[in-house]
mmCIF file of C-alpha atoms and ligand atoms in Angstrom:
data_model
loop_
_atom_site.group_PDB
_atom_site.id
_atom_site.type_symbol
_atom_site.label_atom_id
_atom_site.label_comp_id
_atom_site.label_asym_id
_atom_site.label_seq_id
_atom_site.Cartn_x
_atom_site.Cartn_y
_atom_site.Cartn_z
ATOM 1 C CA UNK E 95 -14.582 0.712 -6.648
ATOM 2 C CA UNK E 96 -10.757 1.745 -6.694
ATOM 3 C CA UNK E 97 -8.805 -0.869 -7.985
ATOM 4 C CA UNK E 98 -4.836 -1.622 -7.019
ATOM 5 C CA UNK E 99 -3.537 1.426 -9.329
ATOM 6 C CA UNK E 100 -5.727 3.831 -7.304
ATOM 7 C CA UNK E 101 -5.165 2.612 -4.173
ATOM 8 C CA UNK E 102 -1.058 2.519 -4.167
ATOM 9 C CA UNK E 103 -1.532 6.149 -5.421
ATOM 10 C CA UNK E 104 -3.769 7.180 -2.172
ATOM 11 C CA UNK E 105 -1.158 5.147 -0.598
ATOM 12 C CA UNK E 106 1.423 7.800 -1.621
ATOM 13 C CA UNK E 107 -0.300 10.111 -0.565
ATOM 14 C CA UNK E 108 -1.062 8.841 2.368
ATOM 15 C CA UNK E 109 3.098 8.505 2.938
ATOM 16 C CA UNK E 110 3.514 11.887 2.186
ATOM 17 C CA UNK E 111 1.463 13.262 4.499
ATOM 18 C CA UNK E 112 2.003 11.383 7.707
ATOM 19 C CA UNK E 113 4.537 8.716 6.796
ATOM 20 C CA UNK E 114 7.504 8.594 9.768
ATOM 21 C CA UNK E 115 5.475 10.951 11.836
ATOM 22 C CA UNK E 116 4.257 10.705 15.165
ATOM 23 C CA UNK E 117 0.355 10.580 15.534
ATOM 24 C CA UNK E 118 -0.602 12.933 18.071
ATOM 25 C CA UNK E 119 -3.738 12.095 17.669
ATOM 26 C CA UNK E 120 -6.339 9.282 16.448
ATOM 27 C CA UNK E 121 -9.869 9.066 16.075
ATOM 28 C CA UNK E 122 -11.794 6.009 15.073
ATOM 29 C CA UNK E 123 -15.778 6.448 14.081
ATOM 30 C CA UNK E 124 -16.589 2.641 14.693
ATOM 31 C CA UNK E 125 -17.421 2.338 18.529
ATOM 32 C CA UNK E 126 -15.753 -1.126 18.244
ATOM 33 C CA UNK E 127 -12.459 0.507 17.729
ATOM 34 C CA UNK E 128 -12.436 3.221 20.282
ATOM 35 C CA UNK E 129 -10.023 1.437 22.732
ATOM 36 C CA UNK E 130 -7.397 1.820 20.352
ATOM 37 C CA UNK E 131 -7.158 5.505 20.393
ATOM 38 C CA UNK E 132 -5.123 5.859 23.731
ATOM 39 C CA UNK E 133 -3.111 3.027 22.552
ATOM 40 C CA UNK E 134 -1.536 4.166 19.282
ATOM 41 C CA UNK E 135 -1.379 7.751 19.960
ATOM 42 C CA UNK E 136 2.599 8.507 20.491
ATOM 43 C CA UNK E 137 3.260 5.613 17.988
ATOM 44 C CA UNK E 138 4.844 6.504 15.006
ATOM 45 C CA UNK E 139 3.607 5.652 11.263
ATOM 46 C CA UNK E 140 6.489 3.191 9.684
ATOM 47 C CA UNK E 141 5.209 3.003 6.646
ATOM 48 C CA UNK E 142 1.743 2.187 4.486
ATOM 49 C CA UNK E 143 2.202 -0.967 2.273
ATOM 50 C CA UNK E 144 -1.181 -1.812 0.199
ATOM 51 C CA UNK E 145 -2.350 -5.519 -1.172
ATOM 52 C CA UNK E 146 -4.708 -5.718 -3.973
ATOM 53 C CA UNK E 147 -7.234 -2.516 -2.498
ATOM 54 C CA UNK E 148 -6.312 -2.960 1.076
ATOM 55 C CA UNK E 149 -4.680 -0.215 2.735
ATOM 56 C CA UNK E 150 -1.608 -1.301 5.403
ATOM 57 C CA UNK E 151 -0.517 1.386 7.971
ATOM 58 C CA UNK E 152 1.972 0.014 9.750
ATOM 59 C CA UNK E 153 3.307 1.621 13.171
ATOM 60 C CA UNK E 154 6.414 1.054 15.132
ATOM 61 C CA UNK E 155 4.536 -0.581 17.984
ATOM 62 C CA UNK E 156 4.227 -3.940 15.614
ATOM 63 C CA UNK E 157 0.222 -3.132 14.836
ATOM 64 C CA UNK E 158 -1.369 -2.173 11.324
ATOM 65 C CA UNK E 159 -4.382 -0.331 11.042
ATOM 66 C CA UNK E 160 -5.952 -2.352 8.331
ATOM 67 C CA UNK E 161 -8.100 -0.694 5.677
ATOM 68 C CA UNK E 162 -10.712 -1.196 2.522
ATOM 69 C CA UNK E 163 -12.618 1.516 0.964
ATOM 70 C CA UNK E 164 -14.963 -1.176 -0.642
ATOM 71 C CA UNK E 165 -17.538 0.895 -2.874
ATOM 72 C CA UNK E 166 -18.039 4.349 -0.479
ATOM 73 C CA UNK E 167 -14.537 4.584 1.455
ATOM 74 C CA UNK E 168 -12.610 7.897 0.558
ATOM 75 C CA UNK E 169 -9.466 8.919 2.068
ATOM 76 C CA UNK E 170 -8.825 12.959 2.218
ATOM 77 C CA UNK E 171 -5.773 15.101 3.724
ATOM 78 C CA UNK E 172 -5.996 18.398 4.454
ATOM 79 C CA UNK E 173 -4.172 20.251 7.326
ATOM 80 C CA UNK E 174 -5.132 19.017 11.011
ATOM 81 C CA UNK E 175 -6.980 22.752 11.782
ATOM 82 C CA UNK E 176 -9.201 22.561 8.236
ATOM 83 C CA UNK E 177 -11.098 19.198 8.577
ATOM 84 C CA UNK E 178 -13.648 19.426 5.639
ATOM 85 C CA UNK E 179 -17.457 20.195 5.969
ATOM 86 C CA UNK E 180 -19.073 17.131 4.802
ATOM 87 C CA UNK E 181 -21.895 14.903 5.548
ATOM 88 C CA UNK E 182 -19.717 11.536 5.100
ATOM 89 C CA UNK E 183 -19.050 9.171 8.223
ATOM 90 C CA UNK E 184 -15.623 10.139 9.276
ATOM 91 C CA UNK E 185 -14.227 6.905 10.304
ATOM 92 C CA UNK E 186 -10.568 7.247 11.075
ATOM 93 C CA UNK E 187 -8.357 10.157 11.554
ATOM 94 C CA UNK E 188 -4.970 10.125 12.323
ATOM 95 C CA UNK E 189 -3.312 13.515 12.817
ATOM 96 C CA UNK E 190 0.468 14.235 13.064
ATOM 97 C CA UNK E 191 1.839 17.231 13.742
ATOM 98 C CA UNK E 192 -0.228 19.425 11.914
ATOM 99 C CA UNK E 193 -1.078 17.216 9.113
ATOM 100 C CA UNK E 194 -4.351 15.079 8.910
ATOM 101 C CA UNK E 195 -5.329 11.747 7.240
ATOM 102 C CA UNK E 196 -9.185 10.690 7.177
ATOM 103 C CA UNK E 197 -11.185 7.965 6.190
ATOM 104 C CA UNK E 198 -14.569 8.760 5.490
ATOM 105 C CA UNK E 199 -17.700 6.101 5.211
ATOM 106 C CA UNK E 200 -15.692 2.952 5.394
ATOM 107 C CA UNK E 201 -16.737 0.548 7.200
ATOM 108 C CA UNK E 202 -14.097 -2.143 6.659
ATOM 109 C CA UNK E 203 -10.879 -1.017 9.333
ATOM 110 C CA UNK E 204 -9.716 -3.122 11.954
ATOM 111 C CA UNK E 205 -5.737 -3.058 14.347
ATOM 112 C CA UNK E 206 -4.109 -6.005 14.068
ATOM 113 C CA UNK E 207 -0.790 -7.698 15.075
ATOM 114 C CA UNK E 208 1.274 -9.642 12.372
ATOM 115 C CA UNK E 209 -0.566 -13.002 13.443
ATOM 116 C CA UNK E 210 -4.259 -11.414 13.121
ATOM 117 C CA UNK E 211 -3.085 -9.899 9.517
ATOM 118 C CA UNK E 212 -1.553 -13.195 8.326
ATOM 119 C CA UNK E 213 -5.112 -15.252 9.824
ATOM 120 C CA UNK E 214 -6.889 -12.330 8.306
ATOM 121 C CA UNK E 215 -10.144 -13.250 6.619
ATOM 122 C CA UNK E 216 -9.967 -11.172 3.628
ATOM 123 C CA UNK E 217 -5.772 -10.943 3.556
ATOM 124 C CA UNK E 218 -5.114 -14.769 4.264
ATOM 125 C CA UNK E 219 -7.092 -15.439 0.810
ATOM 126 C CA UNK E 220 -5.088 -12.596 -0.935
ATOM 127 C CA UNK E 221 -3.419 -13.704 -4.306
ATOM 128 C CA UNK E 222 -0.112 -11.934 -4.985
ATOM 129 C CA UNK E 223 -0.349 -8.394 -5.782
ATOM 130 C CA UNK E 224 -0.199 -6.693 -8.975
ATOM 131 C CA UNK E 225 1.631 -3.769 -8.274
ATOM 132 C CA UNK E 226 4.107 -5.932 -6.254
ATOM 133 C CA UNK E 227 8.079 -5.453 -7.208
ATOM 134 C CA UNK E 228 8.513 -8.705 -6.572
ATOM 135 C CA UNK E 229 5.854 -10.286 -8.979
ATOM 136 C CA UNK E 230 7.071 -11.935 -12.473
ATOM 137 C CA UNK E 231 5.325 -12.900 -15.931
ATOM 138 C CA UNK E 232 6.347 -16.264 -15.141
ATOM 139 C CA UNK E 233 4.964 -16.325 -11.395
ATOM 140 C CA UNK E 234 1.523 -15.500 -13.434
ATOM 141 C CA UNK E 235 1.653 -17.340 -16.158
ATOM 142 C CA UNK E 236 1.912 -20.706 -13.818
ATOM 143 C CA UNK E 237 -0.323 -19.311 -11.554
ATOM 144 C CA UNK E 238 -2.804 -19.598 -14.863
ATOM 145 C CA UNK E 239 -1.521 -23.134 -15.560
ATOM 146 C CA UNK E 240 -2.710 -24.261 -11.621
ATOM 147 C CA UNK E 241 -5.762 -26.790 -11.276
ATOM 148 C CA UNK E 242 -7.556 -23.885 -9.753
ATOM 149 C CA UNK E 243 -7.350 -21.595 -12.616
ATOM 150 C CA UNK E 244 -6.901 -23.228 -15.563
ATOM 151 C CA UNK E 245 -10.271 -24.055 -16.767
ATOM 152 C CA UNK E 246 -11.990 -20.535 -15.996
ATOM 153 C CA UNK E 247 -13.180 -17.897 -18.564
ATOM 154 C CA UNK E 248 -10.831 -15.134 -18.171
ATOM 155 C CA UNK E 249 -13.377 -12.260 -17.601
ATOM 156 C CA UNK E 250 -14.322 -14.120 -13.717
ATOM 157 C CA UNK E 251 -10.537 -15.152 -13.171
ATOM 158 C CA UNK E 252 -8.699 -11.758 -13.615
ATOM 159 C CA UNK E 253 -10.882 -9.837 -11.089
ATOM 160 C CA UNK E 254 -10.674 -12.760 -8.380
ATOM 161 C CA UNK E 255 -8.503 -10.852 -5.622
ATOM 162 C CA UNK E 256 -7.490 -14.795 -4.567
ATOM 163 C CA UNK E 257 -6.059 -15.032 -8.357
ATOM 164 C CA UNK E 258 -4.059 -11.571 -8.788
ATOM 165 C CA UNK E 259 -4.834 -8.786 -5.827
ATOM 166 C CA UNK E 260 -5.111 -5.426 -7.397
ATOM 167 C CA UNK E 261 -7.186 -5.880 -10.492
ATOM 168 C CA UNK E 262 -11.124 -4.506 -10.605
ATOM 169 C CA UNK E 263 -13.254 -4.554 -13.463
ATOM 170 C CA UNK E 264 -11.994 -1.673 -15.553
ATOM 171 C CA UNK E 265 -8.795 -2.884 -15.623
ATOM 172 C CA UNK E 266 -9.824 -6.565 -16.375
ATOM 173 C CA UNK E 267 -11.597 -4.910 -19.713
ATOM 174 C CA UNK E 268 -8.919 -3.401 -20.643
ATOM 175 C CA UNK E 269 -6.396 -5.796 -20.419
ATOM 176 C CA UNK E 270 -8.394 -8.766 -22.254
ATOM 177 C CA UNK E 271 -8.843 -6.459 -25.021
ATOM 178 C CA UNK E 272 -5.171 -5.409 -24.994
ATOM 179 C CA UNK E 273 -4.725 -9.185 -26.221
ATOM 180 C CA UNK E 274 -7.241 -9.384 -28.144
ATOM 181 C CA UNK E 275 -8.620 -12.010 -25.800
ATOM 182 C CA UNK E 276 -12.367 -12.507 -25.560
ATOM 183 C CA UNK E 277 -14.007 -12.367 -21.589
ATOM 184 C CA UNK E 278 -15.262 -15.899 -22.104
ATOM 185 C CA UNK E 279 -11.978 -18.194 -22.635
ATOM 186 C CA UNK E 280 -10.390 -19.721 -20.484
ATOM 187 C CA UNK E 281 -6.295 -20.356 -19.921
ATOM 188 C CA UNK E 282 -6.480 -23.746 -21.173
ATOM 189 C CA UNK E 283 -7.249 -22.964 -24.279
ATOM 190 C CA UNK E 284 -4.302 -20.273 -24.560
ATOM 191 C CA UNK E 285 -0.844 -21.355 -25.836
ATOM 192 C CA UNK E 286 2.093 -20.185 -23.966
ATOM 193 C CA UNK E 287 2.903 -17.287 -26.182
ATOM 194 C CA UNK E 288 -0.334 -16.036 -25.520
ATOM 195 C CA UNK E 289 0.032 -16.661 -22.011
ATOM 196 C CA UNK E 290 2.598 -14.948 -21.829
ATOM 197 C CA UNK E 291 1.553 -11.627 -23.604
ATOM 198 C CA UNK E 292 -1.472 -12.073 -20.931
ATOM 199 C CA UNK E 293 0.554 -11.814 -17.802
ATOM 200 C CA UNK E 294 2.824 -9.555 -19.156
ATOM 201 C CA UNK E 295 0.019 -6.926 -20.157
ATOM 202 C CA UNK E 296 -1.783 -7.591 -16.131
ATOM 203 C CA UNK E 297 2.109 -5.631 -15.060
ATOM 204 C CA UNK E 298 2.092 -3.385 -17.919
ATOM 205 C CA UNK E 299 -1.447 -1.643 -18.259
ATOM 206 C CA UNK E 300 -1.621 -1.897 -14.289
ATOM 207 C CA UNK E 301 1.761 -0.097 -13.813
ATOM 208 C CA UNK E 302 0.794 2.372 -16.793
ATOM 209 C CA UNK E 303 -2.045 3.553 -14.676
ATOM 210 C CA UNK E 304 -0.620 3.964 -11.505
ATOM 211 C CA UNK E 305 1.753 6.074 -12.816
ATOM 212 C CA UNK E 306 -0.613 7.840 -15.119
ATOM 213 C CA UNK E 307 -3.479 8.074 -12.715
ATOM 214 C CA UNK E 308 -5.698 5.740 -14.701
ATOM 215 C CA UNK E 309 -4.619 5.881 -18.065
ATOM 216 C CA UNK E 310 -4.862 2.173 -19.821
ATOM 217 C CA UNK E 311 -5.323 3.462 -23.179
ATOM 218 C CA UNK E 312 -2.335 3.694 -25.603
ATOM 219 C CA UNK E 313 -0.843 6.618 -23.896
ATOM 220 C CA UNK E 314 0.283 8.689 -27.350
ATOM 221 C CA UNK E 315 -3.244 8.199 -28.527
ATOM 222 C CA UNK E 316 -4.503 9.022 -25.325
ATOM 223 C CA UNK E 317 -2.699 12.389 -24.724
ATOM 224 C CA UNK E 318 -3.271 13.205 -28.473
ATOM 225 C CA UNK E 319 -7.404 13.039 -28.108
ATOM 226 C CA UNK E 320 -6.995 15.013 -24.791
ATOM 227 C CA UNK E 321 -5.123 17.830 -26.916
ATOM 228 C CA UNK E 322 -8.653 17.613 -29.166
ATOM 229 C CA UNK E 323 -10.414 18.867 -26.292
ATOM 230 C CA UNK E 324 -11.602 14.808 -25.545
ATOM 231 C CA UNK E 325 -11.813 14.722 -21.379
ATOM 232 C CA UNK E 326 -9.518 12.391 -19.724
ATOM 233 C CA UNK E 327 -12.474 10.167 -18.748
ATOM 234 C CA UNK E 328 -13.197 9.612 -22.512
ATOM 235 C CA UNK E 329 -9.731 9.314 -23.160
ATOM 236 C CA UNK E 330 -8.086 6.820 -20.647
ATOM 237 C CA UNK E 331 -9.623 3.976 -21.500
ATOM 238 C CA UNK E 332 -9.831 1.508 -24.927
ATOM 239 C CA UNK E 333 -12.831 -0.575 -24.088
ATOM 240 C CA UNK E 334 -14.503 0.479 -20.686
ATOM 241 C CA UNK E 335 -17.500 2.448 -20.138
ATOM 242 C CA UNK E 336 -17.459 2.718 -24.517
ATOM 243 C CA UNK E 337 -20.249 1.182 -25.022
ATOM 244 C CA UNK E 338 -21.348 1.474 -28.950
ATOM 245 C CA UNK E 339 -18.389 3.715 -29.256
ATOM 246 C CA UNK E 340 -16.277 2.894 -32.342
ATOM 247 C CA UNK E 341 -13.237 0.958 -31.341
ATOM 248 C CA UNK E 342 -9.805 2.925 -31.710
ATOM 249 C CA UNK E 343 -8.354 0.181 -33.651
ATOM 250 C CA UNK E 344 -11.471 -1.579 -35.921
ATOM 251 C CA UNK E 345 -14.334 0.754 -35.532
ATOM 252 C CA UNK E 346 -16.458 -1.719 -34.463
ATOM 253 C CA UNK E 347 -18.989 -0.905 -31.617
ATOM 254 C CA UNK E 348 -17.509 -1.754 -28.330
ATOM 255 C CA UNK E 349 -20.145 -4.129 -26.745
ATOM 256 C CA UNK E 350 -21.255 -4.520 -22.768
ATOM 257 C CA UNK E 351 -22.152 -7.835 -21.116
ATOM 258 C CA UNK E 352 -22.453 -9.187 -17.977
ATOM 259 C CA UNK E 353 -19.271 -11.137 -16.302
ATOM 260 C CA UNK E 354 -18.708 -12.527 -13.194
ATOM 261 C CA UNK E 355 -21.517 -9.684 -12.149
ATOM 262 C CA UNK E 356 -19.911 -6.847 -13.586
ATOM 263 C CA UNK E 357 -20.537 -4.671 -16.938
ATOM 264 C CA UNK E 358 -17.624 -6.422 -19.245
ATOM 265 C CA UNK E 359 -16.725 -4.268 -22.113
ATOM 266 C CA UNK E 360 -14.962 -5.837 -25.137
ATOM 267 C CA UNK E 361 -14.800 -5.310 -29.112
ATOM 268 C CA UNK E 362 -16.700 -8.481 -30.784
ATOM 269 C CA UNK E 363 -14.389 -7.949 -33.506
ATOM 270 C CA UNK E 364 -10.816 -7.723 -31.961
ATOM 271 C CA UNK E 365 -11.482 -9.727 -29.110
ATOM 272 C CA UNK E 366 -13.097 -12.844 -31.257
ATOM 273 C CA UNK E 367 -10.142 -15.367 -29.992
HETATM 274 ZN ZN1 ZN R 610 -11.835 -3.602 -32.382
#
């Protein structure tokens, strides 16, 4: 699944291609969602926010088109007269002069005024967002410190949207090993240093990636196995999808197990805290 990086970067895109435009067209796939086509064609697109993976379109006529790509959703653009051949669902399409935005096979989109967003079942239960300008080291760090989170093992917490929107499993991976912080402790048992160096990695290896399209890896060493012919998939990351792989800084074999019900990748050796 796309995780916040990937998501603010389809957001961009999404901007670019029919951000302040008028939609002289829309097309929604779920029959639930028809009546809104009439209805927001002639509105213009304001601007796409995201939260965590959701996707906010948000049109001058105070409604949001609300959107998750959960495991199958894929956004494409291509010009209005060229939609692609493809089997996928097409679920939304939202064409403004001459330029086209579609959603294929996602299944979670619904319009909604500012109330329905903030009542939202999914949104309402939202942490604060990763990528967000407005989010600090310290706003995490306490966040850690709560009642709520305190006392749970690190590999479950960092990928619970109602913690910290925006973080998926890869990302989780990497960041734990970043600190050399094993999947299974828990925030209690951290100090405030190491606290710190926590929350302050979450901003920094989840900003790297969105601006690197997906690269958590020590970026030097990253570009320099790239120039050795290594592909950017075997390249981008430090820990995930390594399994048995020698770790770049101990050589140890990276090891996979089970978290919160997703493959967590970690080095036994750096990660022993
Ligand atoms: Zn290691």
């Amino acid at each position: 699944m796309p995780e916040g990086p990937e998501i603010r970067r389809v957001a961009d895109t999404l901007q670019e291609q029919v951000g302040g435009r008028i939609i002289d067209r829309i097309f929604f796939g779920l029959p639930r969602l028809k009546k809104w086509q009439s209805r927001l064609k002639g509105c213009r697109i304001e601007k796409i926010e995201t939260h965590g993976k959701a996707m906010l379109t948000r049109l001058d006529n105070g409604l949001t088109i609300y959107s998750h790509n959960q495991l199958y959703g894929r956004w494409f653009f291509c010009d209005s007269n060229d939609y692609p051949q493809t089997k996928r669902q097409l679920r939304l399409a939202i064409d403004c002069q001459g330029k086209s935005a579609l959603l294929y096979s996602a299944s979670e989109i619904a319009v909604l005024d500012d109330a329905e967003l903030l009542s939202h079942s999914f949104l309402s239960k939202l942490g604060p967002d990763v990528l967000s300008r407005t989010i600090t080291v310290k706003h995490i760090s306490k966040r850690f410190r709560s009642k709520k989170y305190n006392n749970r093992q690190l590999g479950g917490v960092l990928t619970d949207q109602s913690f910290i929107a925006g973080l998926g499993n890869y990302l989780r991976c990497e960041i734990l090993f970043y600190c050399g912080l094993n999947p299974k402790v828990r925030a209690k048992e951290l100090d405030d240093e190491q606290l710190h160096l926590l929350a302050k990695s979450m901003l920094h290896l989840s900003q790297q990636s969105y601006q690197t399209a997906g690269i958590t890896n020590h970026l030097s060493d990253a570009k320099k196995l790239m120039k050795q012919g290594v592909s950017f998939e075997d390249a981008r990351f430090y820990v995930f999808r390594r399994e048995a792989l020698p770790c770049y800084r101990c050589g140890t074999h990276i090891e996979k197990k089970m978290q919160a019900g997703q493959a967590c990748y970690f080095c036994p050796t750096c990660q022993l805290l």
